[in-house]
Coordinates of C-alpha atoms in Angstrom, one line a residue:
X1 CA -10.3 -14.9 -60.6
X2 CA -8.3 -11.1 -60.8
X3 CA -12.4 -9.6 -59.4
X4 CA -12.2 -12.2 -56.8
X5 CA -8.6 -11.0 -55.7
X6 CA -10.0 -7.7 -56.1
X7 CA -13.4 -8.1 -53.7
X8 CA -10.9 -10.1 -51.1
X9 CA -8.8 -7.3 -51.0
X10 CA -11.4 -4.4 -50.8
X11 CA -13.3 -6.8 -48.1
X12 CA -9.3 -6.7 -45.5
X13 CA -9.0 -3.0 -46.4
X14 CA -12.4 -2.4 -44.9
X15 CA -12.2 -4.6 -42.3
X16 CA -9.1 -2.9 -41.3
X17 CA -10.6 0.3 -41.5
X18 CA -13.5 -0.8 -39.1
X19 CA -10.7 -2.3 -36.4
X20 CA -9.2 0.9 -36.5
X21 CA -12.3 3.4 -36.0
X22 CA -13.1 1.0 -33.0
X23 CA -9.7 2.1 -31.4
X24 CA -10.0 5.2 -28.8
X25 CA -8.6 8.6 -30.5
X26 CA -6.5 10.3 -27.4
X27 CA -5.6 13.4 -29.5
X28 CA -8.7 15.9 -28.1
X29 CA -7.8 15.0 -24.6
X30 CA -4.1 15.5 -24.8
X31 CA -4.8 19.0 -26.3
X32 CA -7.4 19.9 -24.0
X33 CA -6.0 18.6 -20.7
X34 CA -2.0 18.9 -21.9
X35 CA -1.6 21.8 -20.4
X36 CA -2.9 21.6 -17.1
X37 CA -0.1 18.9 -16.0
X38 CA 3.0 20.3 -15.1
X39 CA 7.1 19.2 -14.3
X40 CA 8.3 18.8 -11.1
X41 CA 11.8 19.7 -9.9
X42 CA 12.7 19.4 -6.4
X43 CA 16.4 20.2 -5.0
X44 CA 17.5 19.0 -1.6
X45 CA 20.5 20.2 -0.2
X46 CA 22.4 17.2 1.8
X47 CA 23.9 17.3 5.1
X48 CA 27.8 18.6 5.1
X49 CA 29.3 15.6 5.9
X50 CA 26.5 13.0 4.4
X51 CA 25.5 11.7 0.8
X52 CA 22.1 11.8 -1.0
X53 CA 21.7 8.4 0.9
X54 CA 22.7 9.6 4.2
X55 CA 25.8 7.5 4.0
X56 CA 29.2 9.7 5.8
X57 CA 31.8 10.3 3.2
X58 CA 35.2 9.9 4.6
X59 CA 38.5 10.1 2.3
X60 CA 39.5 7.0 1.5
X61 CA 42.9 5.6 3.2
X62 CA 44.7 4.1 0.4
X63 CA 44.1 7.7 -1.8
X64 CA 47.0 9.0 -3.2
X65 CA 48.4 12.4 -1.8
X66 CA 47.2 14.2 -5.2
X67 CA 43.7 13.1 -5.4
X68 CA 43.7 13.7 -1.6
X69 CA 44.2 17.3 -2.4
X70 CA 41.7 17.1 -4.9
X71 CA 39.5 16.2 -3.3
X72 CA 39.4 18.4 -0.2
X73 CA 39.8 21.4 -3.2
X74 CA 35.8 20.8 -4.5
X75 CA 34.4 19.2 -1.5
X76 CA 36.1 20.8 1.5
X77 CA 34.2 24.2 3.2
X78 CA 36.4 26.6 4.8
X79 CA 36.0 25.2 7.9
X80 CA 37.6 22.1 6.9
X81 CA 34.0 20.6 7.0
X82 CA 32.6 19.3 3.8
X83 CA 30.7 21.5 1.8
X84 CA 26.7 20.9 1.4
X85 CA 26.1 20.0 -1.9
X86 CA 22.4 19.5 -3.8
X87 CA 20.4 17.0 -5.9
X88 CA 17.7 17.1 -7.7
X89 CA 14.5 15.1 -8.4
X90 CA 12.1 14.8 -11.3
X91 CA 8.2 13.8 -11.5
X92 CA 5.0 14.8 -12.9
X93 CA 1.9 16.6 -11.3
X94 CA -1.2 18.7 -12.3
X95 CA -3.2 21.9 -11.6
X96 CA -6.9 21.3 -9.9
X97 CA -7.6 25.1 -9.5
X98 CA -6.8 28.2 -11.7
X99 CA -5.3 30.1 -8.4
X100 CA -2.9 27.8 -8.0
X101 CA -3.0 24.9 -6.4
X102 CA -1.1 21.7 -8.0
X103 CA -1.0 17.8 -7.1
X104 CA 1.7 15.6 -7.4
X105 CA 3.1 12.6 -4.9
X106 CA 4.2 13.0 -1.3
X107 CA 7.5 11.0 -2.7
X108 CA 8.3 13.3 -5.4
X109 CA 8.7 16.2 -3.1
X110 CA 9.8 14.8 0.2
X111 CA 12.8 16.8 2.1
X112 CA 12.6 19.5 -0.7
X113 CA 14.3 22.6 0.1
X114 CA 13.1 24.0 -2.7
X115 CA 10.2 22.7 -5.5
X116 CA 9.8 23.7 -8.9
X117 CA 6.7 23.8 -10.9
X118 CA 7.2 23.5 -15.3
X119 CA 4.1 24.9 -17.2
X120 CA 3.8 23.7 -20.5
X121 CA 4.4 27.9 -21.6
X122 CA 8.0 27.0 -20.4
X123 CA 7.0 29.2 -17.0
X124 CA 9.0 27.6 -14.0
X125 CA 7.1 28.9 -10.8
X126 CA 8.4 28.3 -7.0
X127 CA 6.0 26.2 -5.1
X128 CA 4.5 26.2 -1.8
X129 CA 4.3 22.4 0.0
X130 CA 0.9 23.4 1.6
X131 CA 0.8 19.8 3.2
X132 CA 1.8 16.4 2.4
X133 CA 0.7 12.9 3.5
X134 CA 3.0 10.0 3.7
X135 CA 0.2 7.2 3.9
X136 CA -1.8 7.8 0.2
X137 CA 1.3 9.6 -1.0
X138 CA -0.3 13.1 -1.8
X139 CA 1.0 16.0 -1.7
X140 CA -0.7 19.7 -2.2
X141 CA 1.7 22.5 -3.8
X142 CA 0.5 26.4 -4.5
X143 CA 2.4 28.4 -6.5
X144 CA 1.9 32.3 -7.2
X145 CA -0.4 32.6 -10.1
X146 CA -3.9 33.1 -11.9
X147 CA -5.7 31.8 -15.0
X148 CA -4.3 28.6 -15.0
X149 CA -5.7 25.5 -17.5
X150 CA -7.0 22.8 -15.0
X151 CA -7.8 19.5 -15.0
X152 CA -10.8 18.3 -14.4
X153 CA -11.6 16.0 -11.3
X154 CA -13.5 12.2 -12.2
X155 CA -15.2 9.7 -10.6
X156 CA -12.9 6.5 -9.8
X157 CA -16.1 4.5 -8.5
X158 CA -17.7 4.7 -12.3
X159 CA -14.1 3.5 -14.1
X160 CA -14.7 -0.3 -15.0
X161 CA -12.2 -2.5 -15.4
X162 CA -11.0 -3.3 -18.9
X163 CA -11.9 0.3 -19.3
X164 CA -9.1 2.8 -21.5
X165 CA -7.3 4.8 -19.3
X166 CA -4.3 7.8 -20.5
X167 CA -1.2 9.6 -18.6
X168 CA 0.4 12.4 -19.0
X169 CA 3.7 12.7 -17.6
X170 CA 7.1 13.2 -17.6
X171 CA 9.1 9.7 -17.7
X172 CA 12.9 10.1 -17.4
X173 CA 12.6 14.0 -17.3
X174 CA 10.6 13.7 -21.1
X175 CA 7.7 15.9 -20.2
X176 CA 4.7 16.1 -21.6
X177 CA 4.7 12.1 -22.4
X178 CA 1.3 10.1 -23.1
X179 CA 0.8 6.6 -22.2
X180 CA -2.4 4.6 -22.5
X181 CA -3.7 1.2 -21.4
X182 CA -7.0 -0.1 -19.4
X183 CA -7.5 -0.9 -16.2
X184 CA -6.6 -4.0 -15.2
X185 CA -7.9 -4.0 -11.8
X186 CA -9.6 -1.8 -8.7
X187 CA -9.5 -1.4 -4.9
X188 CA -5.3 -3.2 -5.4
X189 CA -4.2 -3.3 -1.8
X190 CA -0.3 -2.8 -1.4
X191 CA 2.3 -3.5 1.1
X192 CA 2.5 -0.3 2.8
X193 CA -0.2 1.3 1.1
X194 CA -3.2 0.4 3.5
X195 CA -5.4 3.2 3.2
X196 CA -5.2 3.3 -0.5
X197 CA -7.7 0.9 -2.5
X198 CA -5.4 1.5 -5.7
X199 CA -6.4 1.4 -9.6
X200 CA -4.0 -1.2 -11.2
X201 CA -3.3 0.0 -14.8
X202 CA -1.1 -1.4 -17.5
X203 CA -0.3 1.9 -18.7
X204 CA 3.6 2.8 -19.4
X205 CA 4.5 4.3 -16.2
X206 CA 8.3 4.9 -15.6
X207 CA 10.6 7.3 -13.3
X208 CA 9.2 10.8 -13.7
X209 CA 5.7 9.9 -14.1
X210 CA 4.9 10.0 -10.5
X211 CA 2.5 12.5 -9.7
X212 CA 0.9 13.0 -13.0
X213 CA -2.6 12.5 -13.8
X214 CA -4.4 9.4 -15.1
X215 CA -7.5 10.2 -17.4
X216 CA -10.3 7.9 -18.4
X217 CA -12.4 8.2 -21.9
X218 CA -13.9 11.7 -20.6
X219 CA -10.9 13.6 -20.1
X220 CA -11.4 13.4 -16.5
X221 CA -9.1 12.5 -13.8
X222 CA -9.6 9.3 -12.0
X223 CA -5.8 9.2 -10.5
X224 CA -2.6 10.1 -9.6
X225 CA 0.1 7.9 -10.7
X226 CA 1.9 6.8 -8.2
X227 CA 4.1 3.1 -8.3
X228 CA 5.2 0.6 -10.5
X229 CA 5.4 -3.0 -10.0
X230 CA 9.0 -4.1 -11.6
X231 CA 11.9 -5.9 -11.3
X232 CA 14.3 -4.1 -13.6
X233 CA 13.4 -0.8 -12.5
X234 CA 11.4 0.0 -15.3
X235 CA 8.2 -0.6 -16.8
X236 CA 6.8 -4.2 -16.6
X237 CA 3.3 -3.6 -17.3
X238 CA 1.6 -3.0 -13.8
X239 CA 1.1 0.8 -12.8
X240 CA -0.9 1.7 -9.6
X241 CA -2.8 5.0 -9.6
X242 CA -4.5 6.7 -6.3
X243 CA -7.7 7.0 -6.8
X244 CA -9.6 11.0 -6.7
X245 CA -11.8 10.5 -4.0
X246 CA -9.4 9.2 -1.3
X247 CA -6.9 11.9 -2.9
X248 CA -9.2 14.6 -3.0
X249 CA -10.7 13.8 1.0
X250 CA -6.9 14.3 1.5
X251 CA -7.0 17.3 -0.1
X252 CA -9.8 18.9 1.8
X253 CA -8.6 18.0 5.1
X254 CA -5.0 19.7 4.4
X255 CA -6.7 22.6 3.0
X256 CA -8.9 23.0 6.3
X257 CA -6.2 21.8 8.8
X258 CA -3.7 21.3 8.0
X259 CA -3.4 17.9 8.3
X260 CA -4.8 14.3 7.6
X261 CA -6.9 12.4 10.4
X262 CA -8.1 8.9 9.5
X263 CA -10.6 6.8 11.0
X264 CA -9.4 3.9 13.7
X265 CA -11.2 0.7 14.5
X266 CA -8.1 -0.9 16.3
X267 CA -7.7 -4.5 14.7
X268 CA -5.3 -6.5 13.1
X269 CA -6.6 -7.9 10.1
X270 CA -6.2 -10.9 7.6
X271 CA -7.6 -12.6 4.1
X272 CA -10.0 -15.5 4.6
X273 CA -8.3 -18.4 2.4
X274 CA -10.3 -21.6 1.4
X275 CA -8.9 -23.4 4.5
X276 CA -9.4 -20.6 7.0
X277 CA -13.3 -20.8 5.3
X278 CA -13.6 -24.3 6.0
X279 CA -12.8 -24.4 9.4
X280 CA -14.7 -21.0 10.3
X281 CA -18.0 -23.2 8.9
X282 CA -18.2 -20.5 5.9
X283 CA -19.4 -21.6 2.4
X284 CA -16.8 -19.4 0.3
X285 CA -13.8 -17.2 1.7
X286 CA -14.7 -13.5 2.4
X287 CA -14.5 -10.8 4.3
X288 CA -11.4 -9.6 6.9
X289 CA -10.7 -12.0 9.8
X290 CA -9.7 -10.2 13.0
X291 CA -6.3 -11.5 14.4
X292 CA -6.4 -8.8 17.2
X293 CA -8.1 -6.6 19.0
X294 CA -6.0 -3.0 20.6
X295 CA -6.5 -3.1 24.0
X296 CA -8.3 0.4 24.7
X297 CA -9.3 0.6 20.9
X298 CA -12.7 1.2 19.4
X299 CA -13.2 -2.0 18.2
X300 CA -12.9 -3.4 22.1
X301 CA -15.5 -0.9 23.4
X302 CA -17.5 -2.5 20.8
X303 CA -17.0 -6.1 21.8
X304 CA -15.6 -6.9 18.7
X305 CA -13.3 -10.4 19.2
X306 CA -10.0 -12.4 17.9
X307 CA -11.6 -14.7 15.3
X308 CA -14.4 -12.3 14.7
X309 CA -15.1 -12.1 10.4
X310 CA -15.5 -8.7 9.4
X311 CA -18.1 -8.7 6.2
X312 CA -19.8 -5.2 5.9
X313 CA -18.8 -1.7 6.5
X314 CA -22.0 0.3 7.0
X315 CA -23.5 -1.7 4.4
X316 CA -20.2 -1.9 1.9
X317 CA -19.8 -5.6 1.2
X318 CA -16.0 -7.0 2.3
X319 CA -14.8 -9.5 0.2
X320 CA -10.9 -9.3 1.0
X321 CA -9.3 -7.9 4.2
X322 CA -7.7 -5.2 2.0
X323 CA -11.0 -3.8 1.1
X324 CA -11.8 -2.5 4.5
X325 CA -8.9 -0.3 5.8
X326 CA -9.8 2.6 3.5
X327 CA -13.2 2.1 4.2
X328 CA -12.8 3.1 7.7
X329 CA -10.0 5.2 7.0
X330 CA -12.2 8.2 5.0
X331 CA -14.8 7.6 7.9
X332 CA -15.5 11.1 9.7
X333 CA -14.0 10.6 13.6
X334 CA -16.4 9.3 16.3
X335 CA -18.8 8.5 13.6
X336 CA -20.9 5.5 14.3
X337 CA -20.5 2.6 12.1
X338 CA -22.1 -0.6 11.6
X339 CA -20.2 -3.9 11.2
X340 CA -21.9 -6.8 10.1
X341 CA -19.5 -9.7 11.5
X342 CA -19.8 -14.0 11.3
X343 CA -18.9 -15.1 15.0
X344 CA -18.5 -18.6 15.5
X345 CA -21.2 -19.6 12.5
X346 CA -23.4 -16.6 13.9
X347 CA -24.2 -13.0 11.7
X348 CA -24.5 -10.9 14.4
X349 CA -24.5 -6.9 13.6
X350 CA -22.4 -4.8 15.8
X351 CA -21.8 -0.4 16.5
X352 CA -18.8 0.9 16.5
X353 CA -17.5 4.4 17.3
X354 CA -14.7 5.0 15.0
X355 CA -11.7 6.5 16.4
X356 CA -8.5 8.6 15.0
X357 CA -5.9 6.4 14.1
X358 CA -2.7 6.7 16.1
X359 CA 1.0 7.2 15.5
X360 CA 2.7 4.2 16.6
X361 CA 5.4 1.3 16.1
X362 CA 4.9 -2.2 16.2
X363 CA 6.9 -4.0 18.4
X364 CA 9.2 -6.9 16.7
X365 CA 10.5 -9.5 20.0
X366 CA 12.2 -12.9 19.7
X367 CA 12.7 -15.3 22.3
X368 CA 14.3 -18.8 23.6
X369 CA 13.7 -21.3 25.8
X370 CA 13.9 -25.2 26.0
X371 CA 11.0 -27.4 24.2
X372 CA 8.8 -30.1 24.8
X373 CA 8.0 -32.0 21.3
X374 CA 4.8 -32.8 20.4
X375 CA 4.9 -35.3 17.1
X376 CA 1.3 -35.1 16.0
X377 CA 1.9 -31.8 14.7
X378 CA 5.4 -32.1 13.8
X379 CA 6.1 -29.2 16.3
X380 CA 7.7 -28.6 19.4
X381 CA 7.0 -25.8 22.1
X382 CA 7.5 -24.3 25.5
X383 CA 6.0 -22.4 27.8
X384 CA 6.6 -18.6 28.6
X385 CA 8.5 -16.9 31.1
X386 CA 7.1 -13.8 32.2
X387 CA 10.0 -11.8 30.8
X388 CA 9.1 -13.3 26.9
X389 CA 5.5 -12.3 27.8
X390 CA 6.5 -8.9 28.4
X391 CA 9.0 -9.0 25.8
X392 CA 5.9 -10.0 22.8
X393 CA 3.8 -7.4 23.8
X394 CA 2.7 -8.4 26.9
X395 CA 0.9 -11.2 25.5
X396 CA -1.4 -13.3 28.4
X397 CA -1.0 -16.7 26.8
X398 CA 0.0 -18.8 24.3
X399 CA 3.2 -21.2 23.9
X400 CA 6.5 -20.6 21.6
X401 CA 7.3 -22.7 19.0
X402 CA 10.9 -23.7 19.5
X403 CA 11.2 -26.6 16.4
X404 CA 9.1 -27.4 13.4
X405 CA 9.7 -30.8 11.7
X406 CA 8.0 -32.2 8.7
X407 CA 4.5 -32.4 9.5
X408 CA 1.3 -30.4 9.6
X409 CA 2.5 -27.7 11.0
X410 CA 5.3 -26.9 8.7
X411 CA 2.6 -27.2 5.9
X412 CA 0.2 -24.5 7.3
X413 CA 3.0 -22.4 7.3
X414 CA 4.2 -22.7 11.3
X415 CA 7.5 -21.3 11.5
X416 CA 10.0 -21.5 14.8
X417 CA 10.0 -18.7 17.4
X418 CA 5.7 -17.9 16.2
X419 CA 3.9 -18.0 19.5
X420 CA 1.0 -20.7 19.0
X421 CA -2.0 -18.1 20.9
X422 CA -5.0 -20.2 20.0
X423 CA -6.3 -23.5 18.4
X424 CA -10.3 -23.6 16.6
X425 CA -11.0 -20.8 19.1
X426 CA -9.3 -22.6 22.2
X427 CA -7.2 -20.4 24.1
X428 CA -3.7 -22.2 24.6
X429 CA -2.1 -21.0 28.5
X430 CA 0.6 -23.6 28.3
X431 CA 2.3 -26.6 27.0
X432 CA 0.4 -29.1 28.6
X433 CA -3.3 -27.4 27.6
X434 CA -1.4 -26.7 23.9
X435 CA -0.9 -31.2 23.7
X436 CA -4.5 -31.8 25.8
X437 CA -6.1 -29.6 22.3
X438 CA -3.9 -31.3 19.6
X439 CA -4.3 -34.8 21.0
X440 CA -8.4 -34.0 20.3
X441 CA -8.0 -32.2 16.6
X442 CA -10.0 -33.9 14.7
X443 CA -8.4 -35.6 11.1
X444 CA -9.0 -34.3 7.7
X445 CA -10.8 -31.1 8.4
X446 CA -9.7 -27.5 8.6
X447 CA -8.6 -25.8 12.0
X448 CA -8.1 -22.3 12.3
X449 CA -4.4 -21.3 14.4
X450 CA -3.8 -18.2 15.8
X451 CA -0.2 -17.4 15.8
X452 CA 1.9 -13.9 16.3
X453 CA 4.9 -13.6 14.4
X454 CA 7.4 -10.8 15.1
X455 CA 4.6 -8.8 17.1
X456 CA 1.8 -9.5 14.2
X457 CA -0.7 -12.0 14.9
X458 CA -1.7 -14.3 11.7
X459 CA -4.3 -17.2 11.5
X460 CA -3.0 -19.9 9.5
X461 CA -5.1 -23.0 8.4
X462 CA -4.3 -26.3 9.9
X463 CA -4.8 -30.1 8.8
X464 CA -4.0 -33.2 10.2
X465 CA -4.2 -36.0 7.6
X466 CA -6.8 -39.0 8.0

């Protein structure tokens, strides 16, 4: 019995000792690459008579005439102004070149008057902002020295998913703080980050770490950490990293210009769900479904149309609409491009010239009018005046949804004030063509709607019951 006890317990010990040497050792690459990744301290120095948060501070009225004096004494200038005061920011970034340059996030270093670079010798160097980019959140430092460790520079196209992944950082102002976890998925597309197929990690990533490298199993760097996805504020296991090659074409095209010029097709662009597949005649969801078309825009030189499925990018497979923005975006200007594209049931292959991408604002417009219900749909809807045309973007066509009852509608998502454009590729002028279209929809299948919302247009998926 006691050699039995004795074999079972030799038999867990090695078992345990196998578990363990199967489990990544991060101490070589935290000494090797340590001490290329550096602190970063900005300090801003805010308006006279604003806060950090551009708020005005005013002396409160029911202040009693001591702390009144009080506070004029620290905050007053001589000029009976308010006196500028600073704060100060903390996040993470790296060296990529022993002369000096240093990466870190456009966020971390926004509105600096002055930034700050830590080496791990306890050397604090005044940087440079040589350029910085608001879109992929990059930003390209220099400060004034030679010999410096770098990092290395990875491939983010090679790092699999499920694949171990390490940061080095600074979290909470703690510098030189390592994290690991795998990646948990590529090509993320987030709200406001269009251009920027990011790395989704579930590495600790926390205030401070912004701007700091993520490694994979090679010791090179694949990333720059750059968001978190949490509801506290903290940690909640979903960090989003910028991959090198779209950081790195930033890179080159601040070092060279001083600026960053993406490529411009000139659509609006949506996800293809199950029911937008099923009434497009498609066999599975993919690829980016136009919703518009810029007037002037590459993509209308082209001939490229509203309800036009986007599924290859000069021969890169699209499988969600997110997929295809930074595609184009790291395309050289008036480079010719090749969409492959389903139109109406048809794969039809179509040149594009793409264009720069222009700086402009969308255009949000509301508007009222009386209704005319139509019950099939559970909807009601007007036509437009020519002011509310002009008002939503000049818009041709289409009728405004003034009421939404329980219905089909409502279930595809049909909210009032949308602007009904089109129904399965019928273009709807007015009320009376908008009831002539639903009166002939047929039951039980699919139908694609073309709406704009708040200056966006947005297919939704429509069904009317059997």
């Amino acid at each position: 019995m006691l050699k039995k006890l004795v074999g079972c317990f030799f038999l867990v010990v090695l078992a345990n000792q196998n578990a363990l040497a199967q489990l990544p050792d991060f101490t070589g690459m935290v000494k090797e690459n340590g001490k290329a990744v550096v602190n970063i301290s900005t300090t801003q120095k805010v308006t006279a008579e604003t806060d950090s948060a551009g708020q005005q501070l005013q002396i409160p009225d029911d202040m009693p005439p001591e702390m009144e004096e009080l506070f004029k004494h620290f905050f007053n200038a001589p000029d009976g102004g308010l006196m500028p005061r600073e704060t100060n920011s903390l996040g993470s970034g790296f060296i990529i070149s022993g002369d000096g340059y240093v990466l870190t996030n456009h966020h971390v270093v926004k509105d600096a008057d002055e930034i700050v670079v830590k080496l791990t010798d306890r050397r604090e160097l005044v940087a440079k902002l040589v350029g910085s980019d608001a879109l992929t959140d990059v930003a390209l430092l220099k400060v004034q020295a030679t010999d410096l460790p770098v990092v290395t520079i990875g491939s983010p196209e090679q790092l699999q998913v499920g694949e171990w992944v390490l940061a080095i950082g600074s979290p909470f102002g703690f510098e030189q703080s390592v994290t690991a976890g795998i990646v948990s998925a590529k090509g993320r597309s987030l709200p406001g980050g269009n251009y920027v197929p990011f790395i989704q990690t579930d590495v600790a990533i926390n205030p401070g770490n912004s701007g700091g490298p993520l490694f994979n199993m090679d010791g090179k760097v694949v990333g720059i950490n750059s968001q978190i996805y949490s509801r506290t504020g903290g940690f909640m296991g979903l960090s989003f990293a910028i991959p090198m090659d779209v950081v790195m074409n930033v890179v080159e095209q601040i070092k060279t210009s001083g600026k960053v010029a993406r490529g411009w097709l000139g659509v609006q662009i949506q996800d293809v769900t199950r029911e937008l597949a099923e009434s497009f005649g498609m066999k599975t969801p993919q690829g980016a479904l136009v919703s518009k078309v810029i007037p002037g825009s590459p993509s209308e030189k082209a001939g490229i149309q509203i309800g036009d499925i986007i599924t290859e990018f000069n021969g890169q497979k699209i499988d969600t609409s997110g997929e295809l923005p930074p595609m184009v975006g790291m395309t050289p200007i008036n480079q010719n491009a090749t969409l492959k594209i389903i139109r109406q049931g048809e794969v039809k292959s179509v040149s594009v010239t793409v264009g720069l991408l222009p700086e402009q604002d969308l255009q949000v417009a509301t508007a009222k009018t009386e209704s005319k219900p139509t019950n099939r749909l559970g909807v009601a809807v007007s036509d437009l005046t020519d002011a509310q045309r002009e008002q939503l973007q000049n818009i041709k066509y289409g009728v405004l949804v003034a009421e939404v009852s329980k219905g089909p509608a409502r279930d595809a998502g049909i909210q009032r004030g949308d602007v009904i454009l089109r129904i399965q590729n019928n273009i709807i002028r007015d009320a009376a063509e908008f009831d002539k279209i639903v009166k002939n929809l047929p039951a039980g299948k699919s139908v694609a709607v073309l709406i704009q919302r708040q200056g966006n247009p947005v297919f939704l998926a429509l069904k009317i019951e059997k």
